[in-house]
């Protein structure tokens, strides 16, 4: 029996006859030789097809097979430091399942719109392969991190009756006789779950009907949201920095090849160690006031250029805490030492990527929270269940939300979040 081996496991099979199953990535031929690069999803291996070693039909057919033809090849596996990947297969048998011509994505440069239109095929490119594998490692790291610390994963619903992060970015969906909204955040449900289970996290798709066309915004993105009972802003800041350092360390350990494909500067990632620098909003505002390029006005939220100025000052993510209450959500607890501020934190990624985490301690007082809901003109009736959490055993509690795509884009060193999700949804794009 000849063993089917994935490219990623080839090194355990040197000297054996193996079969690889995949797609033709590249073919170059000279005379009696074809050099076929085969990708199988786990990597790419060079296969040498010498005319005298294979059935004549196979040699002939391979010569006509175009990029992305589906193909299986069998032969002796050799170590060869000159071959891309370090191995080569001397082919003796094979089969072309489908011979393809005219694959739409060639190694030449294509425009971004063309590539997005062909995202279902673009997934097969080396760069996308690397990014998606980093994304996978980030997700696994997140689950490991929280599991090791005793957090319970509790999934929040996607159809919701009310807003969490403000009414201007809600997607409405007809829901029988009512209107439902696609969730903007699982937080309110995570709070309920934290009162039931102590330390929890939700992790799933969230939706924002944002008209923004920036490189940081998607209409559908994945958010990780831990929530802890009996916790404060300080606890959340510590958790956030430990988690980010852990995620980066895991990616460095498990996705070196992929980071290499992306030409990522590893020294920048190796510096991501806790503790991270911290700035209060007031301190950050002072830095911006002194910066010649900033148009920031005290009291405003930071715009993308402000965040870039701030994060460029540090070699690791920076925690900005205690923003003015006017620019933050209704559920955030006020700072007892300065009630004009919230007990909140935004984490700005390094290298100018902007906000990757937003979090806070939550208002745990029933009357104050009810007042906030009224101030923000939110429908009181839809929040009765949430207010119950302050009626029955209210405790200090806190949590945050991490945007998965912004985190992946930051770690990969890519410009735009649309490449950090398999099928991006933006204001102009619903297909494929
Ligand atoms: O700061 P946000 O809006 O916070 C919340 O939703 C809180 N309820 C989270 C919590 O405390 N449980 O969003 C959190 C993160 C942002 O820091 C950003 O990384 C990401 O979600 N994010 C987006 N990512 C891509 N596209 C968008 N349109 C995003 N909006 C937010
Ligand atoms: Mg935010």
Short mmCIF file of C-alpha atoms and ligand atoms in Angstrom, two decimals:
data_model
loop_
_atom_site.label_atom_id
_atom_site.label_comp_id
_atom_site.label_asym_id
_atom_site.label_seq_id
_atom_site.Cartn_x
_atom_site.Cartn_y
_atom_site.Cartn_z
CA UNK A 1 0.00 0.00 0.00
CA UNK A 2 1.30 3.43 -0.95
CA UNK A 3 0.58 6.03 1.66
CA UNK A 4 -1.15 9.31 0.85
CA UNK A 5 0.90 11.97 2.59
CA UNK A 6 0.18 15.66 3.06
CA UNK A 7 2.97 18.05 2.12
CA UNK A 8 3.21 19.28 5.68
CA UNK A 9 4.08 15.73 6.84
CA UNK A 10 6.53 14.84 4.08
CA UNK A 11 9.58 15.03 6.30
CA UNK A 12 8.48 11.90 8.16
CA UNK A 13 8.47 9.91 4.90
CA UNK A 14 11.85 10.58 3.28
CA UNK A 15 13.03 7.55 1.32
CA UNK A 16 9.52 6.14 0.96
CA UNK A 17 7.17 5.99 -1.99
CA UNK A 18 4.35 8.44 -1.29
CA UNK A 19 1.29 9.80 -3.02
CA UNK A 20 0.35 13.49 -2.94
CA UNK A 21 -3.10 14.65 -3.91
CA UNK A 22 -3.69 18.22 -4.88
CA UNK A 23 -3.69 20.80 -7.62
CA UNK A 24 -1.11 21.85 -10.15
CA UNK A 25 0.37 25.11 -8.91
CA UNK A 26 3.01 25.57 -11.54
CA UNK A 27 4.53 23.52 -14.35
CA UNK A 28 7.78 24.00 -16.19
CA UNK A 29 8.99 21.58 -18.79
CA UNK A 30 12.20 20.98 -20.66
CA UNK A 31 12.57 18.06 -23.07
CA UNK A 32 12.00 14.81 -21.21
CA UNK A 33 11.32 16.50 -17.87
CA UNK A 34 8.33 18.16 -16.26
CA UNK A 35 8.76 19.99 -12.98
CA UNK A 36 5.31 20.06 -11.44
CA UNK A 37 4.69 22.05 -8.31
CA UNK A 38 1.73 20.50 -6.56
CA UNK A 39 -0.14 22.22 -3.73
CA UNK A 40 -2.37 20.14 -1.50
CA UNK A 41 -3.66 22.76 0.95
CA UNK A 42 -0.95 22.09 3.51
CA UNK A 43 1.94 23.21 1.33
CA UNK A 44 3.63 22.93 -2.05
CA UNK A 45 5.99 20.17 -3.19
CA UNK A 46 8.06 19.86 -6.33
CA UNK A 47 7.48 16.69 -8.32
CA UNK A 48 9.97 15.66 -11.00
CA UNK A 49 8.39 13.74 -13.87
CA UNK A 50 10.97 12.10 -16.09
CA UNK A 51 9.55 10.76 -19.35
CA UNK A 52 11.19 7.36 -19.04
CA UNK A 53 9.86 6.79 -15.52
CA UNK A 54 6.11 7.22 -16.10
CA UNK A 55 3.42 5.87 -18.44
CA UNK A 56 3.60 7.83 -21.73
CA UNK A 57 -0.06 9.01 -21.43
CA UNK A 58 0.68 10.61 -18.07
CA UNK A 59 3.74 12.44 -19.39
CA UNK A 60 1.80 13.68 -22.40
CA UNK A 61 -1.30 14.73 -20.42
CA UNK A 62 0.72 16.54 -17.79
CA UNK A 63 2.37 18.61 -20.51
CA UNK A 64 -1.07 19.97 -21.41
CA UNK A 65 -2.45 20.42 -17.91
CA UNK A 66 -2.91 24.03 -16.87
CA UNK A 67 -2.71 25.72 -13.52
CA UNK A 68 -5.12 24.26 -10.90
CA UNK A 69 -5.65 20.97 -12.73
CA UNK A 70 -6.53 18.42 -10.07
CA UNK A 71 -3.84 15.80 -9.88
CA UNK A 72 -2.39 12.95 -7.81
CA UNK A 73 1.25 11.96 -8.17
CA UNK A 74 3.14 9.03 -6.68
CA UNK A 75 6.85 8.49 -6.38
CA UNK A 76 9.94 8.26 -4.24
CA UNK A 77 10.39 11.12 -1.80
CA UNK A 78 13.88 12.60 -1.55
CA UNK A 79 15.27 15.35 0.56
CA UNK A 80 16.67 18.07 -1.72
CA UNK A 81 17.82 21.36 -0.26
CA UNK A 82 17.62 23.03 -3.70
CA UNK A 83 13.93 22.26 -4.17
CA UNK A 84 11.40 24.77 -2.87
CA UNK A 85 10.30 23.36 0.49
CA UNK A 86 13.35 21.06 0.71
CA UNK A 87 11.81 17.89 -0.79
CA UNK A 88 11.27 16.43 -4.21
CA UNK A 89 9.24 13.50 -5.48
CA UNK A 90 10.55 11.34 -8.34
CA UNK A 91 7.26 10.49 -9.95
CA UNK A 92 6.48 7.01 -11.21
CA UNK A 93 2.68 7.10 -11.42
CA UNK A 94 -0.10 9.59 -11.37
CA UNK A 95 -3.53 10.64 -12.42
CA UNK A 96 -5.01 13.85 -13.69
CA UNK A 97 -8.56 14.04 -12.34
CA UNK A 98 -9.40 17.17 -14.27
CA UNK A 99 -7.19 18.93 -16.75
CA UNK A 100 -7.89 22.63 -16.64
CA UNK A 101 -7.19 25.53 -18.98
CA UNK A 102 -7.65 29.22 -18.37
CA UNK A 103 -7.64 29.43 -14.57
CA UNK A 104 -8.62 33.04 -13.90
CA UNK A 105 -5.89 33.88 -11.41
CA UNK A 106 -2.41 33.67 -12.87
CA UNK A 107 0.87 34.53 -11.17
CA UNK A 108 0.76 37.97 -12.82
CA UNK A 109 -0.57 40.95 -10.84
CA UNK A 110 -4.35 41.32 -10.70
CA UNK A 111 -6.25 44.33 -9.39
CA UNK A 112 -7.83 44.06 -5.96
CA UNK A 113 -11.42 44.29 -7.26
CA UNK A 114 -10.78 41.44 -9.69
CA UNK A 115 -9.29 39.35 -6.91
CA UNK A 116 -12.20 40.08 -4.55
CA UNK A 117 -14.64 39.15 -7.31
CA UNK A 118 -12.79 35.82 -7.55
CA UNK A 119 -12.32 35.37 -3.81
CA UNK A 120 -13.58 31.76 -4.06
CA UNK A 121 -10.50 31.04 -6.21
CA UNK A 122 -8.17 33.63 -4.71
CA UNK A 123 -8.30 31.56 -1.51
CA UNK A 124 -5.91 29.15 -3.23
CA UNK A 125 -3.11 31.68 -3.59
CA UNK A 126 -0.03 31.40 -1.44
CA UNK A 127 -0.65 34.70 0.34
CA UNK A 128 -4.26 33.97 1.22
CA UNK A 129 -3.24 30.49 2.29
CA UNK A 130 -0.77 32.01 4.73
CA UNK A 131 -3.24 34.57 6.10
CA UNK A 132 -6.01 32.02 6.63
CA UNK A 133 -3.63 29.71 8.45
CA UNK A 134 -2.55 32.55 10.72
CA UNK A 135 -6.22 33.33 11.35
CA UNK A 136 -6.79 29.70 12.30
CA UNK A 137 -3.85 29.79 14.72
CA UNK A 138 -5.17 33.01 16.28
CA UNK A 139 -8.58 31.39 16.84
CA UNK A 140 -7.00 28.28 18.35
CA UNK A 141 -4.78 30.42 20.58
CA UNK A 142 -7.79 32.36 21.82
CA UNK A 143 -9.67 29.19 22.70
CA UNK A 144 -6.63 27.68 24.42
CA UNK A 145 -5.94 30.85 26.37
CA UNK A 146 -9.43 31.08 27.79
CA UNK A 147 -9.82 27.37 28.34
CA UNK A 148 -6.56 27.24 30.33
CA UNK A 149 -7.84 30.04 32.54
CA UNK A 150 -11.19 28.47 33.35
CA UNK A 151 -13.39 30.58 31.07
CA UNK A 152 -16.50 28.90 29.66
CA UNK A 153 -17.47 29.51 26.04
CA UNK A 154 -21.10 30.66 25.85
CA UNK A 155 -22.50 31.50 22.43
CA UNK A 156 -24.64 34.60 22.07
CA UNK A 157 -27.51 34.93 19.61
CA UNK A 158 -27.21 36.62 16.22
CA UNK A 159 -30.85 37.74 15.96
CA UNK A 160 -31.33 40.31 18.71
CA UNK A 161 -34.17 42.59 19.81
CA UNK A 162 -32.02 45.64 20.58
CA UNK A 163 -28.81 47.58 19.99
CA UNK A 164 -25.65 47.16 22.01
CA UNK A 165 -23.24 49.60 20.38
CA UNK A 166 -25.58 52.38 19.23
CA UNK A 167 -28.53 52.44 16.90
CA UNK A 168 -26.85 54.00 13.88
CA UNK A 169 -25.11 50.81 12.78
CA UNK A 170 -27.86 48.22 13.16
CA UNK A 171 -28.85 45.84 10.39
CA UNK A 172 -32.60 45.32 10.47
CA UNK A 173 -34.08 41.97 9.53
CA UNK A 174 -37.78 41.17 9.16
CA UNK A 175 -38.56 38.60 11.83
CA UNK A 176 -42.11 37.28 11.40
CA UNK A 177 -44.32 40.04 12.81
CA UNK A 178 -41.41 41.88 14.43
CA UNK A 179 -38.12 43.48 13.53
CA UNK A 180 -34.91 41.81 14.59
CA UNK A 181 -31.40 43.22 14.45
CA UNK A 182 -28.21 41.38 13.61
CA UNK A 183 -26.03 41.44 16.70
CA UNK A 184 -23.43 44.18 16.99
CA UNK A 185 -21.82 42.49 19.98
CA UNK A 186 -22.50 39.52 22.23
CA UNK A 187 -21.63 41.53 25.29
CA UNK A 188 -25.03 41.93 26.92
CA UNK A 189 -25.54 38.18 26.69
CA UNK A 190 -22.01 37.55 27.94
CA UNK A 191 -22.88 39.64 30.99
CA UNK A 192 -25.87 37.42 31.70
CA UNK A 193 -23.68 34.34 31.23
CA UNK A 194 -20.95 35.75 33.52
CA UNK A 195 -23.52 36.02 36.32
CA UNK A 196 -24.35 32.36 35.73
CA UNK A 197 -20.87 30.91 35.11
CA UNK A 198 -18.35 33.42 36.48
CA UNK A 199 -15.84 33.76 33.66
CA UNK A 200 -17.12 33.36 30.11
CA UNK A 201 -16.43 34.34 26.54
CA UNK A 202 -18.48 34.56 23.39
CA UNK A 203 -16.86 34.26 20.00
CA UNK A 204 -18.80 34.68 16.80
CA UNK A 205 -19.80 36.88 13.90
CA UNK A 206 -21.03 40.40 14.63
CA UNK A 207 -22.51 42.97 12.30
CA UNK A 208 -22.23 46.71 11.82
CA UNK A 209 -24.10 48.60 9.14
CA UNK A 210 -21.20 50.99 8.92
CA UNK A 211 -20.97 53.19 5.90
CA UNK A 212 -17.23 53.50 6.48
CA UNK A 213 -14.98 52.46 3.64
CA UNK A 214 -11.76 52.37 5.63
CA UNK A 215 -9.25 49.55 5.66
CA UNK A 216 -10.36 48.73 9.21
CA UNK A 217 -14.09 48.22 8.68
CA UNK A 218 -16.15 45.23 7.66
CA UNK A 219 -19.92 44.92 7.93
CA UNK A 220 -19.53 41.35 9.19
CA UNK A 221 -16.60 40.53 11.43
CA UNK A 222 -15.76 38.11 14.20
CA UNK A 223 -15.53 39.27 17.75
CA UNK A 224 -14.17 37.57 20.83
CA UNK A 225 -15.76 38.86 24.03
CA UNK A 226 -14.63 37.69 27.46
CA UNK A 227 -16.69 38.81 30.45
CA UNK A 228 -15.85 38.31 34.14
CA UNK A 229 -17.99 38.64 37.26
CA UNK A 230 -16.31 40.32 40.22
CA UNK A 231 -13.85 42.11 37.97
CA UNK A 232 -12.70 45.66 37.38
CA UNK A 233 -11.17 47.72 34.58
CA UNK A 234 -7.72 46.82 35.92
CA UNK A 235 -8.53 43.09 35.62
CA UNK A 236 -9.65 43.56 32.04
CA UNK A 237 -6.53 45.50 31.07
CA UNK A 238 -4.32 42.74 32.47
CA UNK A 239 -6.34 40.05 30.72
CA UNK A 240 -6.16 41.89 27.39
CA UNK A 241 -2.39 42.29 27.43
CA UNK A 242 -1.74 38.72 28.57
CA UNK A 243 -4.06 37.41 25.89
CA UNK A 244 -2.48 39.43 23.07
CA UNK A 245 1.03 38.38 24.10
CA UNK A 246 -0.13 34.76 24.21
CA UNK A 247 -1.78 34.91 20.78
CA UNK A 248 1.31 36.41 19.16
CA UNK A 249 3.60 33.84 20.84
CA UNK A 250 1.40 30.99 19.58
CA UNK A 251 1.40 32.33 16.03
CA UNK A 252 5.18 32.72 16.13
CA UNK A 253 5.48 29.14 17.30
CA UNK A 254 2.98 27.54 14.93
CA UNK A 255 2.97 29.70 11.79
CA UNK A 256 6.59 30.60 11.00
CA UNK A 257 6.39 29.43 7.38
CA UNK A 258 3.23 31.46 6.80
CA UNK A 259 4.73 34.60 8.34
CA UNK A 260 7.67 34.03 6.00
CA UNK A 261 5.37 33.87 2.97
CA UNK A 262 3.92 37.20 4.13
CA UNK A 263 7.44 38.60 4.57
CA UNK A 264 6.51 39.63 8.09
CA UNK A 265 9.21 41.24 10.20
CA UNK A 266 9.35 38.70 13.05
CA UNK A 267 11.41 40.92 15.32
CA UNK A 268 8.41 43.26 15.59
CA UNK A 269 6.21 40.37 16.72
CA UNK A 270 8.81 39.03 19.12
CA UNK A 271 8.67 42.33 20.99
CA UNK A 272 4.98 41.86 21.85
CA UNK A 273 5.46 41.01 25.53
CA UNK A 274 3.35 42.07 28.49
CA UNK A 275 3.14 44.54 30.16
CA UNK A 276 2.06 47.01 27.51
CA UNK A 277 2.34 50.79 27.84
CA UNK A 278 -0.72 52.55 29.27
CA UNK A 279 -2.01 56.04 28.68
CA UNK A 280 -5.05 57.74 30.09
CA UNK A 281 -7.22 59.55 27.55
CA UNK A 282 -5.94 62.82 29.03
CA UNK A 283 -2.33 61.78 28.54
CA UNK A 284 -3.06 60.66 25.00
CA UNK A 285 -4.83 63.95 24.30
CA UNK A 286 -1.76 65.84 25.46
CA UNK A 287 0.49 63.89 23.10
CA UNK A 288 -1.85 64.69 20.21
CA UNK A 289 -2.10 68.37 21.16
CA UNK A 290 1.68 68.61 20.84
CA UNK A 291 1.80 66.71 17.56
CA UNK A 292 2.07 68.93 14.45
CA UNK A 293 -0.07 66.69 12.22
CA UNK A 294 -2.95 66.13 14.61
CA UNK A 295 -6.28 67.89 14.25
CA UNK A 296 -7.62 66.28 17.41
CA UNK A 297 -9.92 68.30 19.72
CA UNK A 298 -10.07 67.47 23.42
CA UNK A 299 -13.30 65.65 24.20
CA UNK A 300 -13.57 63.91 20.84
CA UNK A 301 -13.05 60.26 20.16
CA UNK A 302 -9.73 59.50 18.48
CA UNK A 303 -9.88 59.27 14.72
CA UNK A 304 -7.83 56.77 12.74
CA UNK A 305 -4.94 59.27 12.19
CA UNK A 306 -4.85 60.04 15.93
CA UNK A 307 -4.68 56.34 16.76
CA UNK A 308 -1.85 55.93 14.29
CA UNK A 309 0.12 58.78 15.86
CA UNK A 310 -0.36 57.27 19.31
CA UNK A 311 0.46 53.69 18.42
CA UNK A 312 3.53 54.68 16.38
CA UNK A 313 5.18 55.89 19.59
CA UNK A 314 5.41 52.36 20.96
CA UNK A 315 6.81 49.02 19.85
CA UNK A 316 3.89 47.10 21.32
CA UNK A 317 0.16 47.66 21.69
CA UNK A 318 -0.86 50.58 23.90
CA UNK A 319 -3.78 50.62 26.34
CA UNK A 320 -5.69 53.90 26.34
CA UNK A 321 -8.08 54.12 29.28
CA UNK A 322 -10.72 56.42 30.76
CA UNK A 323 -12.31 58.16 27.76
CA UNK A 324 -14.91 60.91 28.17
CA UNK A 325 -18.34 59.40 28.73
CA UNK A 326 -19.79 61.28 25.74
CA UNK A 327 -17.87 59.20 23.23
CA UNK A 328 -18.52 55.81 24.80
CA UNK A 329 -21.39 53.32 25.16
CA UNK A 330 -24.28 53.55 27.62
CA UNK A 331 -23.28 50.49 29.67
CA UNK A 332 -19.84 51.68 30.76
CA UNK A 333 -19.29 52.49 34.41
CA UNK A 334 -18.18 56.01 35.31
CA UNK A 335 -14.85 56.57 36.98
CA UNK A 336 -15.61 57.41 40.64
CA UNK A 337 -12.54 59.67 40.66
CA UNK A 338 -13.70 61.66 37.64
CA UNK A 339 -17.34 61.03 36.66
CA UNK A 340 -16.80 62.75 33.30
CA UNK A 341 -14.81 59.66 32.29
CA UNK A 342 -15.67 55.97 31.80
CA UNK A 343 -13.83 53.00 33.24
CA UNK A 344 -12.97 51.81 29.76
CA UNK A 345 -9.99 50.84 27.66
CA UNK A 346 -9.15 50.70 23.98
CA UNK A 347 -6.11 48.73 22.91
CA UNK A 348 -4.38 50.18 19.87
CA UNK A 349 -2.26 47.67 17.99
CA UNK A 350 1.34 48.52 17.16
CA UNK A 351 2.49 49.64 13.69
CA UNK A 352 -0.44 51.99 13.24
CA UNK A 353 -3.21 49.41 12.93
CA UNK A 354 -5.58 51.25 15.25
CA UNK A 355 -8.06 49.90 17.76
CA UNK A 356 -8.12 46.13 18.07
CA UNK A 357 -9.83 45.86 21.48
CA UNK A 358 -12.54 47.89 23.20
CA UNK A 359 -13.58 47.07 26.73
CA UNK A 360 -14.81 48.39 30.05
CA UNK A 361 -16.09 47.84 33.52
CA UNK A 362 -19.90 47.77 33.29
CA UNK A 363 -22.40 49.94 35.13
CA UNK A 364 -23.72 47.62 37.85
CA UNK A 365 -26.17 50.00 39.52
CA UNK A 366 -29.78 49.57 38.41
CA UNK A 367 -30.84 53.22 38.68
CA UNK A 368 -27.73 54.60 36.99
CA UNK A 369 -27.99 52.10 34.16
CA UNK A 370 -31.68 52.85 33.65
CA UNK A 371 -30.78 56.56 33.50
CA UNK A 372 -28.19 55.85 30.80
CA UNK A 373 -30.65 53.87 28.72
CA UNK A 374 -33.05 56.82 28.87
CA UNK A 375 -30.29 59.36 28.10
CA UNK A 376 -29.28 57.36 25.03
CA UNK A 377 -32.97 57.09 24.04
CA UNK A 378 -32.81 53.33 23.85
CA UNK A 379 -36.07 51.39 24.03
CA UNK A 380 -36.47 50.61 27.73
CA UNK A 381 -38.70 47.62 27.25
CA UNK A 382 -36.13 45.80 25.12
CA UNK A 383 -33.59 46.18 27.93
CA UNK A 384 -35.71 44.82 30.79
CA UNK A 385 -33.96 41.47 30.68
CA UNK A 386 -30.58 43.21 30.81
CA UNK A 387 -31.70 45.34 33.75
CA UNK A 388 -32.66 42.14 35.58
CA UNK A 389 -28.93 41.44 35.86
CA UNK A 390 -28.76 44.57 38.08
CA UNK A 391 -31.90 43.60 40.00
CA UNK A 392 -30.79 40.15 41.02
CA UNK A 393 -27.33 39.84 42.50
CA UNK A 394 -25.54 42.69 40.75
CA UNK A 395 -21.74 42.65 41.11
CA UNK A 396 -18.86 44.63 39.63
CA UNK A 397 -18.02 43.05 36.29
CA UNK A 398 -16.00 43.81 33.21
CA UNK A 399 -15.02 42.54 29.79
CA UNK A 400 -13.82 43.47 26.34
CA UNK A 401 -14.26 42.77 22.65
CA UNK A 402 -11.40 41.85 20.33
CA UNK A 403 -11.88 42.27 16.59
CA UNK A 404 -10.51 39.09 15.02
CA UNK A 405 -9.82 40.50 11.55
CA UNK A 406 -8.00 43.57 12.85
CA UNK A 407 -5.90 41.31 15.04
CA UNK A 408 -5.09 38.97 12.16
CA UNK A 409 -4.26 41.92 9.89
CA UNK A 410 -1.96 43.33 12.55
CA UNK A 411 -0.13 40.05 13.14
CA UNK A 412 0.18 39.35 9.40
CA UNK A 413 1.28 42.90 8.69
CA UNK A 414 -1.37 43.37 5.99
CA UNK A 415 -2.93 46.69 5.11
CA UNK A 416 -6.62 45.89 4.91
CA UNK A 417 -8.93 43.76 7.07
CA UNK A 418 -10.73 42.44 3.98
CA UNK A 419 -7.86 40.00 3.44
CA UNK A 420 -8.09 38.71 7.02
CA UNK A 421 -11.48 36.99 6.59
CA UNK A 422 -12.27 34.25 4.06
CA UNK A 423 -15.23 36.01 2.44
CA UNK A 424 -15.23 39.72 3.32
CA UNK A 425 -18.46 41.67 3.61
CA UNK A 426 -18.13 45.40 3.13
CA UNK A 427 -20.48 48.20 2.19
CA UNK A 428 -19.96 47.40 -1.51
CA UNK A 429 -19.42 43.68 -1.40
CA UNK A 430 -21.81 40.80 -0.77
CA UNK A 431 -20.36 38.33 -3.28
CA UNK A 432 -19.02 35.74 -3.73
O1 LIG B 1 -15.22 48.73 20.38
P1 LIG B 1 -16.37 47.85 19.99
O2 LIG B 1 -17.50 48.45 19.26
O3 LIG B 1 -16.84 47.18 21.37
C1 LIG B 1 -17.94 46.40 21.57
O4 LIG B 1 -18.67 45.99 20.71
C2 LIG B 1 -18.08 45.96 23.00
N1 LIG B 1 -19.49 45.58 23.21
C3 LIG B 1 -17.14 44.82 23.27
C4 LIG B 1 -17.19 44.33 24.70
O5 LIG B 1 -16.83 45.06 25.60
N2 LIG B 1 -17.60 43.10 24.89
O6 LIG B 1 -15.83 46.63 19.13
C5 LIG B 1 -14.82 45.80 19.64
C6 LIG B 1 -13.77 45.52 18.58
C7 LIG B 1 -13.03 46.75 18.09
O7 LIG B 1 -11.97 47.09 18.95
C8 LIG B 1 -12.54 46.31 16.73
O8 LIG B 1 -11.36 45.52 16.85
C9 LIG B 1 -13.66 45.40 16.26
O9 LIG B 1 -14.38 45.00 17.41
N3 LIG B 1 -14.55 46.10 15.32
C10 LIG B 1 -14.53 45.93 13.99
N4 LIG B 1 -13.77 45.17 13.20
C11 LIG B 1 -14.00 45.19 11.86
N5 LIG B 1 -14.97 45.95 11.29
C12 LIG B 1 -15.76 46.74 12.05
N6 LIG B 1 -16.73 47.46 11.47
C13 LIG B 1 -15.57 46.75 13.46
N7 LIG B 1 -16.16 47.39 14.50
C14 LIG B 1 -15.53 46.98 15.62
MG1 LIG B 2 -14.52 50.62 20.15
#
